[in-house]
Short mmCIF file of C-alpha atoms in Angstrom, two decimals:
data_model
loop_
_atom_site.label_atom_id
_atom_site.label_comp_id
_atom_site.label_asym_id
_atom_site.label_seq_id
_atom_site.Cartn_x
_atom_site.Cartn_y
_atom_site.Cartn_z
CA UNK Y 1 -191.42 183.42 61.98
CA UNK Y 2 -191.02 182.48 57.92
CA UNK Y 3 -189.47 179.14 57.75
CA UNK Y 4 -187.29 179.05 54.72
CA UNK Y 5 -187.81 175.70 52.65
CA UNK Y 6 -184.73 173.59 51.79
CA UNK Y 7 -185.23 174.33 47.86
CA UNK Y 8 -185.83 177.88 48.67
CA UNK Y 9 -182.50 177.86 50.66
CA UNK Y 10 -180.50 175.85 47.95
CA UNK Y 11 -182.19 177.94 45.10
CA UNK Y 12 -180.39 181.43 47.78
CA UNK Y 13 -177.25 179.72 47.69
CA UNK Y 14 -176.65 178.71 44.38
CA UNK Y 15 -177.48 182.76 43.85
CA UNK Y 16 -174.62 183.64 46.32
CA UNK Y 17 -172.25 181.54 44.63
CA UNK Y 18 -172.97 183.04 41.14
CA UNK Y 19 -172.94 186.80 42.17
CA UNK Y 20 -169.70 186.11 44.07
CA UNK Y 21 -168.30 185.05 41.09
CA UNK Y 22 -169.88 187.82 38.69
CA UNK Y 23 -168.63 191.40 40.27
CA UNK Y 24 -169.15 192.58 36.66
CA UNK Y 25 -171.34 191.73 33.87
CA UNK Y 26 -168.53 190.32 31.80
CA UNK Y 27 -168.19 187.76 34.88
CA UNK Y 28 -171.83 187.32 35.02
CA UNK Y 29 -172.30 186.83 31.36
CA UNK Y 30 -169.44 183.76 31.59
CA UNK Y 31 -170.78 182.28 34.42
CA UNK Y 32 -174.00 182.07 32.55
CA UNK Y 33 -172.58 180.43 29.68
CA UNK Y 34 -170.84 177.81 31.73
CA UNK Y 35 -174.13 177.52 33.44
CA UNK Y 36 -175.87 177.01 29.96
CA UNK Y 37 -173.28 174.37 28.45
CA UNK Y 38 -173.47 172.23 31.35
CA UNK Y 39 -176.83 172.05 30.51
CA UNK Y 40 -176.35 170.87 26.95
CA UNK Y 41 -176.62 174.48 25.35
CA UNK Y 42 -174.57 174.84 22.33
CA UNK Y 43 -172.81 177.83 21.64
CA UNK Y 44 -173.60 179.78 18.14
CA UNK Y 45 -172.08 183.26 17.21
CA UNK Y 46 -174.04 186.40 15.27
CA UNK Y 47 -171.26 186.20 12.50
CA UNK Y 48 -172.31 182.48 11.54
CA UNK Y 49 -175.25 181.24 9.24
CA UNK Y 50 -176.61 178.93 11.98
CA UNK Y 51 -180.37 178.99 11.07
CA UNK Y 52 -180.16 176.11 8.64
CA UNK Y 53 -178.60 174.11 11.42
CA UNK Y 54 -180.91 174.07 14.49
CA UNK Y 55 -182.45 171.25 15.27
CA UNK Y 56 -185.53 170.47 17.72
CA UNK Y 57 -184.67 170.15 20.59
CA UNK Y 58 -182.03 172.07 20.63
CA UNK Y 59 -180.70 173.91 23.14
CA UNK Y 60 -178.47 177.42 21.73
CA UNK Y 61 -176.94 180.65 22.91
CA UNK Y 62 -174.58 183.50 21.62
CA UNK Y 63 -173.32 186.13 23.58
CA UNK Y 64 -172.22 189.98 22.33
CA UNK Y 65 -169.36 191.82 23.48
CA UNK Y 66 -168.80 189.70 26.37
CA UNK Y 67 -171.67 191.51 28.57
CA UNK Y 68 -174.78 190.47 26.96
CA UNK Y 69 -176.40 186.96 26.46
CA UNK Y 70 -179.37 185.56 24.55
CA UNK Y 71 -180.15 181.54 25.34
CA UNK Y 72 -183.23 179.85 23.40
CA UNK Y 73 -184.55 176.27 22.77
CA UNK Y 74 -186.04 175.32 19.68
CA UNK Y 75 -189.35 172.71 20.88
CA UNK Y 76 -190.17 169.55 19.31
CA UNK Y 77 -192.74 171.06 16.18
CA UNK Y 78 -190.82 174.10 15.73
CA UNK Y 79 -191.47 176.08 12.60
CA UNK Y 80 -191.00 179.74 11.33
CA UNK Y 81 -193.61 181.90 12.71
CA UNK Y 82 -193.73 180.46 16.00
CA UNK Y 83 -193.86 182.54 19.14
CA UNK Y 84 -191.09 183.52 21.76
CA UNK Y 85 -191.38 183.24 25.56
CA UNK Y 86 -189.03 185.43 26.57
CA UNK Y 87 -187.73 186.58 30.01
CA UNK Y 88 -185.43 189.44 29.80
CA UNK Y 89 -182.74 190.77 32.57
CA UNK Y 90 -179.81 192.92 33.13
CA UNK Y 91 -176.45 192.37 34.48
CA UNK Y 92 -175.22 195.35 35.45
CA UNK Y 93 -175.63 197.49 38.19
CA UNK Y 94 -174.46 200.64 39.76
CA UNK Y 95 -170.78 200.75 40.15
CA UNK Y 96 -167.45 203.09 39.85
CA UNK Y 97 -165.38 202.16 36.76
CA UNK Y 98 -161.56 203.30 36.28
CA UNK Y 99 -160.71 206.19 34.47
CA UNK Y 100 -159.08 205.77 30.51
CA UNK Y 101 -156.12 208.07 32.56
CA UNK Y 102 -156.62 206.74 36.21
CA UNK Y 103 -152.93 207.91 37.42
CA UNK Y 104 -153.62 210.31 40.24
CA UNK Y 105 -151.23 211.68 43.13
CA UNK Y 106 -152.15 213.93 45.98
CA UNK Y 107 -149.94 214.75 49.04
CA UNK Y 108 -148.33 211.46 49.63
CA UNK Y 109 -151.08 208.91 48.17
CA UNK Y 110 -151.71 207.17 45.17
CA UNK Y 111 -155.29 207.55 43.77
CA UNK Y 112 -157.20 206.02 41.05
CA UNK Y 113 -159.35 207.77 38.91
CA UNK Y 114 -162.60 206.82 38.62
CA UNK Y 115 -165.77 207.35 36.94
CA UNK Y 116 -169.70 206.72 38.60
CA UNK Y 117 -171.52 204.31 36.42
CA UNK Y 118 -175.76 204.47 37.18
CA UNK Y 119 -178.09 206.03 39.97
CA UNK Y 120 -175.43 204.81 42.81
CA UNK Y 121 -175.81 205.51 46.35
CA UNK Y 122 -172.75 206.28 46.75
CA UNK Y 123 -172.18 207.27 50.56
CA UNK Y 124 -172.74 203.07 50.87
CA UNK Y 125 -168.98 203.29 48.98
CA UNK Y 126 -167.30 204.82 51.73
CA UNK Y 127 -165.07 202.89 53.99
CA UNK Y 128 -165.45 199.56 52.18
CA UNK Y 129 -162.80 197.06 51.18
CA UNK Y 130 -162.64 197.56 47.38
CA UNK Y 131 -161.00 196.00 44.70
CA UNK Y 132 -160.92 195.39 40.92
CA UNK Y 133 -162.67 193.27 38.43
CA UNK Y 134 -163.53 193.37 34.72
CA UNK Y 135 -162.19 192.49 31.21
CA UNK Y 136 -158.12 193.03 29.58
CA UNK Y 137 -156.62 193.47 26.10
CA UNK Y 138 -153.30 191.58 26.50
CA UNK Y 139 -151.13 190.17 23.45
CA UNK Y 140 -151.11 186.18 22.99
CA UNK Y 141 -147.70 184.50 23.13
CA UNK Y 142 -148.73 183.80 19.60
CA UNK Y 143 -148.53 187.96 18.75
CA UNK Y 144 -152.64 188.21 18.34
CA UNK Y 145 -154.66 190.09 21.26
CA UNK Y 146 -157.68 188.82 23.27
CA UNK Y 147 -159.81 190.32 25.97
CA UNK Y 148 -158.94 188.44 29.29
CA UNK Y 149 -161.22 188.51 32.61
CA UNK Y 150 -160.17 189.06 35.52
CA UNK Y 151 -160.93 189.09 39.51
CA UNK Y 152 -158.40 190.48 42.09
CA UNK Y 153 -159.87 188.42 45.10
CA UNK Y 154 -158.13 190.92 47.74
CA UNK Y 155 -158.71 194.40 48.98
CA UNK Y 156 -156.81 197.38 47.00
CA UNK Y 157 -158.36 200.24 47.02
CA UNK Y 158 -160.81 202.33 49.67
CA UNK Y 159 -162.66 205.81 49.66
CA UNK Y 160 -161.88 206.99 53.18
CA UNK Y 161 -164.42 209.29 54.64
CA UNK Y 162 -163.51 212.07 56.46
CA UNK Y 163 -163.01 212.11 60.76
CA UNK Y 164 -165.66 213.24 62.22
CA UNK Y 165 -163.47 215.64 64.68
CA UNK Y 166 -162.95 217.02 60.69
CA UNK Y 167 -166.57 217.08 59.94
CA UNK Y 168 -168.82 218.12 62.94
CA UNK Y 169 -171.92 218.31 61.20
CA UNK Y 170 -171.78 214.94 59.01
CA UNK Y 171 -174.27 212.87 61.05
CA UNK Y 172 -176.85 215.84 60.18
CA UNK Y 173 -175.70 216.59 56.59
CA UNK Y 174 -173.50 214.43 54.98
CA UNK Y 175 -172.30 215.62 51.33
CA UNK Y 176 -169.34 214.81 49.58
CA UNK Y 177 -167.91 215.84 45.89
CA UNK Y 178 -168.43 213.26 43.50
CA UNK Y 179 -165.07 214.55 41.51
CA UNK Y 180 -162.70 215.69 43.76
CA UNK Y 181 -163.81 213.63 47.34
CA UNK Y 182 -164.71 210.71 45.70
CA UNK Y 183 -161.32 209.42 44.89
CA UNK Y 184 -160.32 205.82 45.75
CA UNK Y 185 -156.44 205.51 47.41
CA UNK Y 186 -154.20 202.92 45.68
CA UNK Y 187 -151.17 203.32 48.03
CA UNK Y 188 -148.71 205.32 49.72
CA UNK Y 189 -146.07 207.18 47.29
CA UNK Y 190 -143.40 206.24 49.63
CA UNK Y 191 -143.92 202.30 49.63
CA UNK Y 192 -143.41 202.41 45.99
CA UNK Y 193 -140.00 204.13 45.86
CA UNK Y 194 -138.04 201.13 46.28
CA UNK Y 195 -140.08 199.29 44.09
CA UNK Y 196 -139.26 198.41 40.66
CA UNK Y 197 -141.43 199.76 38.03
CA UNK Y 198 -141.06 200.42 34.30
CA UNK Y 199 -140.53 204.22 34.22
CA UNK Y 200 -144.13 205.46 33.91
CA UNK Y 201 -143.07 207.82 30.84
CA UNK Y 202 -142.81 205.33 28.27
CA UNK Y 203 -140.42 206.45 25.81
CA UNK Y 204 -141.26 205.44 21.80
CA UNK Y 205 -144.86 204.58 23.62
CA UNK Y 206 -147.37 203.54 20.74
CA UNK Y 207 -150.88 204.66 20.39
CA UNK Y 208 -152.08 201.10 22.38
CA UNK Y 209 -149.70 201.60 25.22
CA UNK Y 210 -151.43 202.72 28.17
CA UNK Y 211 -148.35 203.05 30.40
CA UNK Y 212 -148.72 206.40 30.95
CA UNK Y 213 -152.51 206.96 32.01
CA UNK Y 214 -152.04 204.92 34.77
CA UNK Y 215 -149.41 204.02 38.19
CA UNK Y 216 -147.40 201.39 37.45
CA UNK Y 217 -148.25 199.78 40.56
CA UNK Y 218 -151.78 199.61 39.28
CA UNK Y 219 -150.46 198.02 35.84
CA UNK Y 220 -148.14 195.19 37.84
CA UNK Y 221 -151.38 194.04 39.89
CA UNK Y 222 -152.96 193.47 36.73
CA UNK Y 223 -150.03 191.92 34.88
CA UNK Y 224 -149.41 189.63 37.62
CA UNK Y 225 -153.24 188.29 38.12
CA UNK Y 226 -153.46 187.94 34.02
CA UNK Y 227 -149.64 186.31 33.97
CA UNK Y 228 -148.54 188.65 31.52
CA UNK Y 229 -145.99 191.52 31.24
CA UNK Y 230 -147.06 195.07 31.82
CA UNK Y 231 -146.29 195.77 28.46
CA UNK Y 232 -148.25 193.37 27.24
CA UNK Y 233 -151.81 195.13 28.48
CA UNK Y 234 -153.18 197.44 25.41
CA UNK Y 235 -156.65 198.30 27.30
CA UNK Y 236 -158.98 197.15 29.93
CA UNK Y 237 -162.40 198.22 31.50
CA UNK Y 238 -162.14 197.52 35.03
CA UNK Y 239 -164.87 197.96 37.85
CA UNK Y 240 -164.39 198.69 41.60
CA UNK Y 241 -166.39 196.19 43.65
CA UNK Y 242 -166.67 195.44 47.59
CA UNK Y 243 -165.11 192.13 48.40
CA UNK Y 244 -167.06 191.42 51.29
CA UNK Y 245 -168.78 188.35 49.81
CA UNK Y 246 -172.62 187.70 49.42
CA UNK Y 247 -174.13 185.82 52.49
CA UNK Y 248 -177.52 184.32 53.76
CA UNK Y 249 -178.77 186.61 57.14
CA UNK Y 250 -181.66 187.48 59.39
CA UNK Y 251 -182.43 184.94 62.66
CA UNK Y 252 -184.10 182.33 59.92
CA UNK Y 253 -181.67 182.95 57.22
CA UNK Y 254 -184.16 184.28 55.14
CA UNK Y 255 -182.64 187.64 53.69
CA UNK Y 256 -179.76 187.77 51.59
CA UNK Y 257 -176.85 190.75 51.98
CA UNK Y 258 -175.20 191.01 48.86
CA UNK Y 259 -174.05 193.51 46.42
CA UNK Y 260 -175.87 193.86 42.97
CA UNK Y 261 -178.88 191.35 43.23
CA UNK Y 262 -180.20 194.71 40.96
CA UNK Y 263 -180.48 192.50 38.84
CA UNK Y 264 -178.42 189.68 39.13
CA UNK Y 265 -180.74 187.81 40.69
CA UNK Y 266 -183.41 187.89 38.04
CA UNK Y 267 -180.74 187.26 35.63
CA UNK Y 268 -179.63 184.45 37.87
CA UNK Y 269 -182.97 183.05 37.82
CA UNK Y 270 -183.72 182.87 33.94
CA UNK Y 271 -180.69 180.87 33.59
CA UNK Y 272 -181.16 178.53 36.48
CA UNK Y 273 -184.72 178.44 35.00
CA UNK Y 274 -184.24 177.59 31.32
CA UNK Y 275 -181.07 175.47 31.85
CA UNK Y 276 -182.88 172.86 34.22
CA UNK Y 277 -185.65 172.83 32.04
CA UNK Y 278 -183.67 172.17 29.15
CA UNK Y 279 -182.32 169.17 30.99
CA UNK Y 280 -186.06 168.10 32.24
CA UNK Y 281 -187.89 165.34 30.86
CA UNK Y 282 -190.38 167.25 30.09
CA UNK Y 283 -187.96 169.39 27.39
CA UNK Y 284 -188.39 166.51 24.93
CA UNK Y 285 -192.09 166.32 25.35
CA UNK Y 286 -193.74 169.88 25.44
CA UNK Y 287 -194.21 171.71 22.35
CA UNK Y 288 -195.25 175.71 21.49
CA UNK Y 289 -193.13 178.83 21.79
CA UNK Y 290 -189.06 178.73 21.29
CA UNK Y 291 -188.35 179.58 25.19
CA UNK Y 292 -185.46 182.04 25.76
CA UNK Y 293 -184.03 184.48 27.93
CA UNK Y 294 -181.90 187.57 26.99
CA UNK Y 295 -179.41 188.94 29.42
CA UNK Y 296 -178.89 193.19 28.73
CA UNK Y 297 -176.13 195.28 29.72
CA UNK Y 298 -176.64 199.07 29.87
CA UNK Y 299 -179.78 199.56 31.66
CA UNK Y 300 -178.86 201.38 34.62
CA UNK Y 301 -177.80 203.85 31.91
CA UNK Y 302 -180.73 203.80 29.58
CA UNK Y 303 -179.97 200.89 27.43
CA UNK Y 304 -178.82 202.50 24.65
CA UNK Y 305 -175.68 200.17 23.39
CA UNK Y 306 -174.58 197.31 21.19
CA UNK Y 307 -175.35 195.07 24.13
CA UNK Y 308 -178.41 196.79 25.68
CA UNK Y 309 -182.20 196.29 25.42
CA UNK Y 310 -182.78 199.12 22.92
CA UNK Y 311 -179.89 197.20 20.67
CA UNK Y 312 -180.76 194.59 17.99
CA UNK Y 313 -179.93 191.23 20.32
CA UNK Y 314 -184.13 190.47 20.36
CA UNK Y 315 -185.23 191.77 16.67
CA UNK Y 316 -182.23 189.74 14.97
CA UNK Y 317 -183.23 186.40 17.08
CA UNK Y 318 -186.89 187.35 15.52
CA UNK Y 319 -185.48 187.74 12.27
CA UNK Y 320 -183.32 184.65 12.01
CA UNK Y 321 -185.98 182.57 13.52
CA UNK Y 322 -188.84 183.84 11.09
CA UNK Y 323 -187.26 185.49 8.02
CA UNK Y 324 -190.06 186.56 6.10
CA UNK Y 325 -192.09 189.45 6.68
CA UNK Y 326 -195.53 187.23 7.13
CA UNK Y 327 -193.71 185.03 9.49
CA UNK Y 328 -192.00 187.93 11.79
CA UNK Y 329 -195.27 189.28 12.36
CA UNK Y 330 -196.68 185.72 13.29
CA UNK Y 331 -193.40 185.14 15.64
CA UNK Y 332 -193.86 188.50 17.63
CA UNK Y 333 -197.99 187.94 17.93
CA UNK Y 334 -197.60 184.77 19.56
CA UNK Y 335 -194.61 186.20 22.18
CA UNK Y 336 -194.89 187.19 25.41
CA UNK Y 337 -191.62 188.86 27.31
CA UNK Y 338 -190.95 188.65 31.23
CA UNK Y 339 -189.23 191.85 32.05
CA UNK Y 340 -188.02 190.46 35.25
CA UNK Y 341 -185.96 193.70 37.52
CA UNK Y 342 -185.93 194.05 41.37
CA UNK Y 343 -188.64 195.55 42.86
CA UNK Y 344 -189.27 197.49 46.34
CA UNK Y 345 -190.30 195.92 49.61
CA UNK Y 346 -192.06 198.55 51.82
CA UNK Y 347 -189.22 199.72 54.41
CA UNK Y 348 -189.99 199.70 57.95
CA UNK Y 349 -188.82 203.09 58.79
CA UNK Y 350 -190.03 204.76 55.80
CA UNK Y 351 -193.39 202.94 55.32
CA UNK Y 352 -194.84 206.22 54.01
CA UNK Y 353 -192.59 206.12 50.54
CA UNK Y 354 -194.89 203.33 49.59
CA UNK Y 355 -198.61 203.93 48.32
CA UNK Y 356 -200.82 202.65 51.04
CA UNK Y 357 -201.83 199.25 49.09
CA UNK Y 358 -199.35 199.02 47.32
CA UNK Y 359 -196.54 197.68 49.75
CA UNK Y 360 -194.38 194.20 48.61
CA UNK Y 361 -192.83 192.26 51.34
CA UNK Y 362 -189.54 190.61 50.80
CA UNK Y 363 -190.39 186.52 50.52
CA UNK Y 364 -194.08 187.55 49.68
CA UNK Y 365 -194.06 186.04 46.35
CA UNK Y 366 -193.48 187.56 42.56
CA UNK Y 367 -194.00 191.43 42.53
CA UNK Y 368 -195.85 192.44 39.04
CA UNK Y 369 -195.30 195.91 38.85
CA UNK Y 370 -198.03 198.44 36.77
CA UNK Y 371 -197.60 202.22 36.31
CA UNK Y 372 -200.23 204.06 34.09
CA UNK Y 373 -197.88 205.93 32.73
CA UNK Y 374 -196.10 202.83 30.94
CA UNK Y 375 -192.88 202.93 33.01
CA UNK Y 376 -193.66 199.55 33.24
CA UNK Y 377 -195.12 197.75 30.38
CA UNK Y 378 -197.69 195.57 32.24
CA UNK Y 379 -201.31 195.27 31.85
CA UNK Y 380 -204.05 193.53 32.82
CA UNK Y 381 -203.34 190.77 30.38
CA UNK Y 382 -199.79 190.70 31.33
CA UNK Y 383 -200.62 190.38 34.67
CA UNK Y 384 -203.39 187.38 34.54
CA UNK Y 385 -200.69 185.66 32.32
CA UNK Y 386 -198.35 186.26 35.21
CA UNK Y 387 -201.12 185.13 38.01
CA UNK Y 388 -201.63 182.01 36.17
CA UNK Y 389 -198.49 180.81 35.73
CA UNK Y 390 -197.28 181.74 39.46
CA UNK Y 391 -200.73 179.88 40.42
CA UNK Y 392 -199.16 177.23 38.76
CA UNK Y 393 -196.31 176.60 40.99
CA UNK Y 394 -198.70 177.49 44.39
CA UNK Y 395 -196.85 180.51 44.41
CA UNK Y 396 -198.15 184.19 45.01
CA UNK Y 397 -198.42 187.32 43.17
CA UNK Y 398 -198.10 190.87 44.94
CA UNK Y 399 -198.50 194.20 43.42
CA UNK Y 400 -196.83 197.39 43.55
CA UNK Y 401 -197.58 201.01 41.81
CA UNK Y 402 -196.00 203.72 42.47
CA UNK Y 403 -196.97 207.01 45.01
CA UNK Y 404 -198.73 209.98 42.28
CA UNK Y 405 -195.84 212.13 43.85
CA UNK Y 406 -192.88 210.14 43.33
CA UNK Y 407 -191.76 208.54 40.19
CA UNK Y 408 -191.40 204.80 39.52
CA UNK Y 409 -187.54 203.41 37.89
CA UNK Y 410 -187.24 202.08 34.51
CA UNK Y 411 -186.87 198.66 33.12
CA UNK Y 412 -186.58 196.95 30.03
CA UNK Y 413 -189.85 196.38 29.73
CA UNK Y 414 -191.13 198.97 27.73
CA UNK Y 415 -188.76 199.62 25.31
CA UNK Y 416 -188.45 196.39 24.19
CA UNK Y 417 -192.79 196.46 23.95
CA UNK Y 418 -192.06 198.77 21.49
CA UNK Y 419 -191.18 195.58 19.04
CA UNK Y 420 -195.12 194.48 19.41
CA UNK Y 421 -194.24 191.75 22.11
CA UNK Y 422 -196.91 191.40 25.05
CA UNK Y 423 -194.89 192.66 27.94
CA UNK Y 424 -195.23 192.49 31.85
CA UNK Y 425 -192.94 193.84 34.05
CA UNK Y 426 -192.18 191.54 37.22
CA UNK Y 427 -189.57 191.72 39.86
CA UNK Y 428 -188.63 190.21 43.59
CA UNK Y 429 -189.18 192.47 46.21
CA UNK Y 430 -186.18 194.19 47.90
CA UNK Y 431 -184.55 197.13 50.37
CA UNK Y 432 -181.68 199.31 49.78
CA UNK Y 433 -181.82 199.29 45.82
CA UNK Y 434 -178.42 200.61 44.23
CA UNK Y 435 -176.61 200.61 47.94
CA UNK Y 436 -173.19 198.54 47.87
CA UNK Y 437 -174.75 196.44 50.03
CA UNK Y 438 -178.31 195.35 49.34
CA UNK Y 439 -180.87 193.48 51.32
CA UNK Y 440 -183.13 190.63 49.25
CA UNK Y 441 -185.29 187.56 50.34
CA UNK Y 442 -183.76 184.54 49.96
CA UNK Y 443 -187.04 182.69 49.59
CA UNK Y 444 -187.68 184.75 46.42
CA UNK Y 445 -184.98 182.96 44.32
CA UNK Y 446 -187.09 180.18 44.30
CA UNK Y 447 -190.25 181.92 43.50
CA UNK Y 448 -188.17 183.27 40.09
CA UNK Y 449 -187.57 180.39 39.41
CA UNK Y 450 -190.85 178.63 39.65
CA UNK Y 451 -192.33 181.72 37.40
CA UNK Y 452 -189.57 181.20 34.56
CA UNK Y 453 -189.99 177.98 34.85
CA UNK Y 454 -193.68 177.85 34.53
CA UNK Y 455 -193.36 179.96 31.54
CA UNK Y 456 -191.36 177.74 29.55
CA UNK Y 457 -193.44 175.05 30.05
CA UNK Y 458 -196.95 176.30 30.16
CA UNK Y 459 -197.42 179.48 28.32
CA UNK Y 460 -197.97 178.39 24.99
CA UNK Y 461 -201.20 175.86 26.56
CA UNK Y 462 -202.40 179.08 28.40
CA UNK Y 463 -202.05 181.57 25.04
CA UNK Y 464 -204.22 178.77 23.66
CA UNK Y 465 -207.39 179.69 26.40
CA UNK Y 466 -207.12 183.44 26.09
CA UNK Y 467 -209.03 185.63 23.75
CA UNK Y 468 -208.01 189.19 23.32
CA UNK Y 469 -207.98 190.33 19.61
#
């Protein structure tokens, strides 16, 4: 049986605590920050002229629309022109997101609208305790606005599935309609009658009242988390997610059963990674690339956003750093990007989905992941970068490549290879992908972390020994 190590175990747990806290990527994007400045990392914004002010040794990070998050440190020597080591992540995942008009009723219930967000498996929905996290507009005591997080820690809503006395057939063919038998339940009409409630048609209702596009029921859960009067929300984007929390499993502890470690446990990793590097001895020693990881939103949808991987987060950090045009093109020769994403472990019961040598194992070490196609970005000199850093760490490398007849996922690998960076596409190896409740090794954490790690602090040596060009 695999004995899980105690820094492998601590490395799991610290992950449980952080996706437990982060049902959305707004909460995982703050939780990274306060991750990062206990680590000495300074926060800058996009809107300032910091370039003239970073130091070396200096430890920085700005985030974009709350959901998005690029971290660097500037090395001893550091000059314009000088590379990037980059590991880039995503923090969101496949989830259902309320409705702009959520306010639904249907023979006795109240329902919430909702929309599905990503490639979901969505049957894994049914019949779990579900609740409601994400971000608020709400009006400051002083009269200005500000977008408030928040976390209802109890069960509200559900998606009941139907009774199988209803339904003979649904253990050989179960199919359900996304829009009209997909619908979460709030309540029961009747147990709000005696409440009291704002009259849910707003009279002289301005164009930022939302009073109307949703129960007021709803609104009074979220007024009385946030401390605030109903009148005093403008706009939110809230996010349905299960509140069973995260745990360790498996007779040796050594799987994890959690929702969304696609991908927050990559994105976990880089900032575990860089932030106890930063506070190393070894930060104020080692010179080469500005390390740095970059946190996307947006890619279980393509990317395509302010805070995504096809936005401008990674070419403006290139730009700032090296402003000319002779030192950009110097800064992006001597980068190298991790795309770091979850990867998939060969399943027991369907062993023949995976290409016969091809099969990862949960806890078998750092998946690099190759597709000839360029799905993934990796190559062969992506992938000996990868091996030698692992073998720096003892760790292990496995590989995976998709079946010729099924296609491979996407990443954020290759779009952002488009910018000239060397890219390799990496992952940890897990089961049930996009399921509400996903299966992971908790030995894995570690090996992330060992890999990010390794690449902070021993890339810029290795770039030295390689000839390619």
């Amino acid at each position: 049986m695999l004995q899980v190590s105690q820094s492998s175990s601590e490395a799991a747990r610290r992950f449980i605590g952080f996706v437990n806290a982060s049902p959305t990527p707004f909460h995982a994007v703050h939780n990274a920050s306060m991750r990062l400045e206990a680590s000495g990392f300074k926060k800058i914004r996009e809107a300032d002229d910091w370039e003239k002010a970073l130091q070396p040794r200096g430890k920085y990070y700005f985030t974009r629309n709350q959901s998005s998050l690029v971290a660097f440190t500037i090395p001893p020597n550091w000059k314009p022109g000088a590379g990037l080591s980059i590991v880039a992540t995503h923090v969101d995942s496949p989830n259902l997101r309320v409705r702009p008009i959520s306010k639904r009723e249907k023979v006795g219930y109240l329902q919430v609208g909702v929309e599905t967000y990503g490639g979901g498996i969505w049957h894994s929905w049914l019949d779990r305790d579900l609740s409601l996290a994400g971000r608020v507009v709400v009006t400051q005591q002083d009269g200005t606005f500000q977008s408030k997080l928040i976390k209802v820690d109890r069960p509200l809503l559900r998606i009941p599935t139907l009774a199988i006395h209803l339904d003979r057939n649904v253990n050989d063919n179960l199919k359900f309609n996304q829009e009209t038998e997909f619908v979460p339940i709030l309540g029961l009409v009747a147990d709000t009658l005696n409440k009291t409630f704002k009259d849910d048609k707003v009279s002289n209702a301005t164009a930022s009242s939302i009073q109307g596009n949703h129960h007021p029921a709803l609104l009074s859960v979220i007024a009385n988390e946030l401390s605030v009067s109903p009148e005093e929300i403008h706009d939110f984007e809230l996010h349905l997610y299960d509140t069973q929390p995260s745990v360790l499993g498996g007779v040796n502890n050594e799987f994890m059963f959690s929702p969304r470690m696609d991908n927050q446990v990559c994105s976990f990793c880089a900032v575990d990674a860089i932030s106890a590097y930063a506070s190393s001895s070894n930060f104020n020693l080692l010179e080469g690339n500005v390390n740095c990881i970059a946190l996307f939103n947006h890619e279980e949808i393509g990317s395509v956003s302010t805070s995504g991987a096809e936005s401008s987060l990674i070419p403006s950090l290139l730009q700032r750093l090296s402003p000319t045009p002779a030192l950009h093109s110097q800064s992006v020769a001597r980068s190298f990007l991790v795309s770091a994403d979850m990867g998939h472990a060969v399943h027991p019961n369907y062993t023949s989905k995976h290409e016969d040598n091809h099969q990862p194992t949960m806890n078998g070490g750092i998946v690099i992941k190759t597709n000839a196609k360029q799905k993934y970005a990796s190559d062969a000199i992506g992938s000996f970068v990868v091996k030698k850093l692992v073998e720096r760490k003892g760790g292990k490398v496995q590989e995976f490549e998709a079946r010729n007849d099924m296609a491979c996922g996407s990443t954020v690998g290759p779009m952002l290879s488009k910018l000239g960076l060397r890219t390799v596409d990496v992952g940890n190896a897990m089961l049930s992908m996009h399921s509400i409740r996903e299966t992971a090794g908790s030995h894995d954490v570690q090996n992330a972390i060992d890999l990010f790690t390794s690449l902070f602090e021993g890339f810029a040596e290795l770039d030295k020994t390689l000839t390619v060009d």
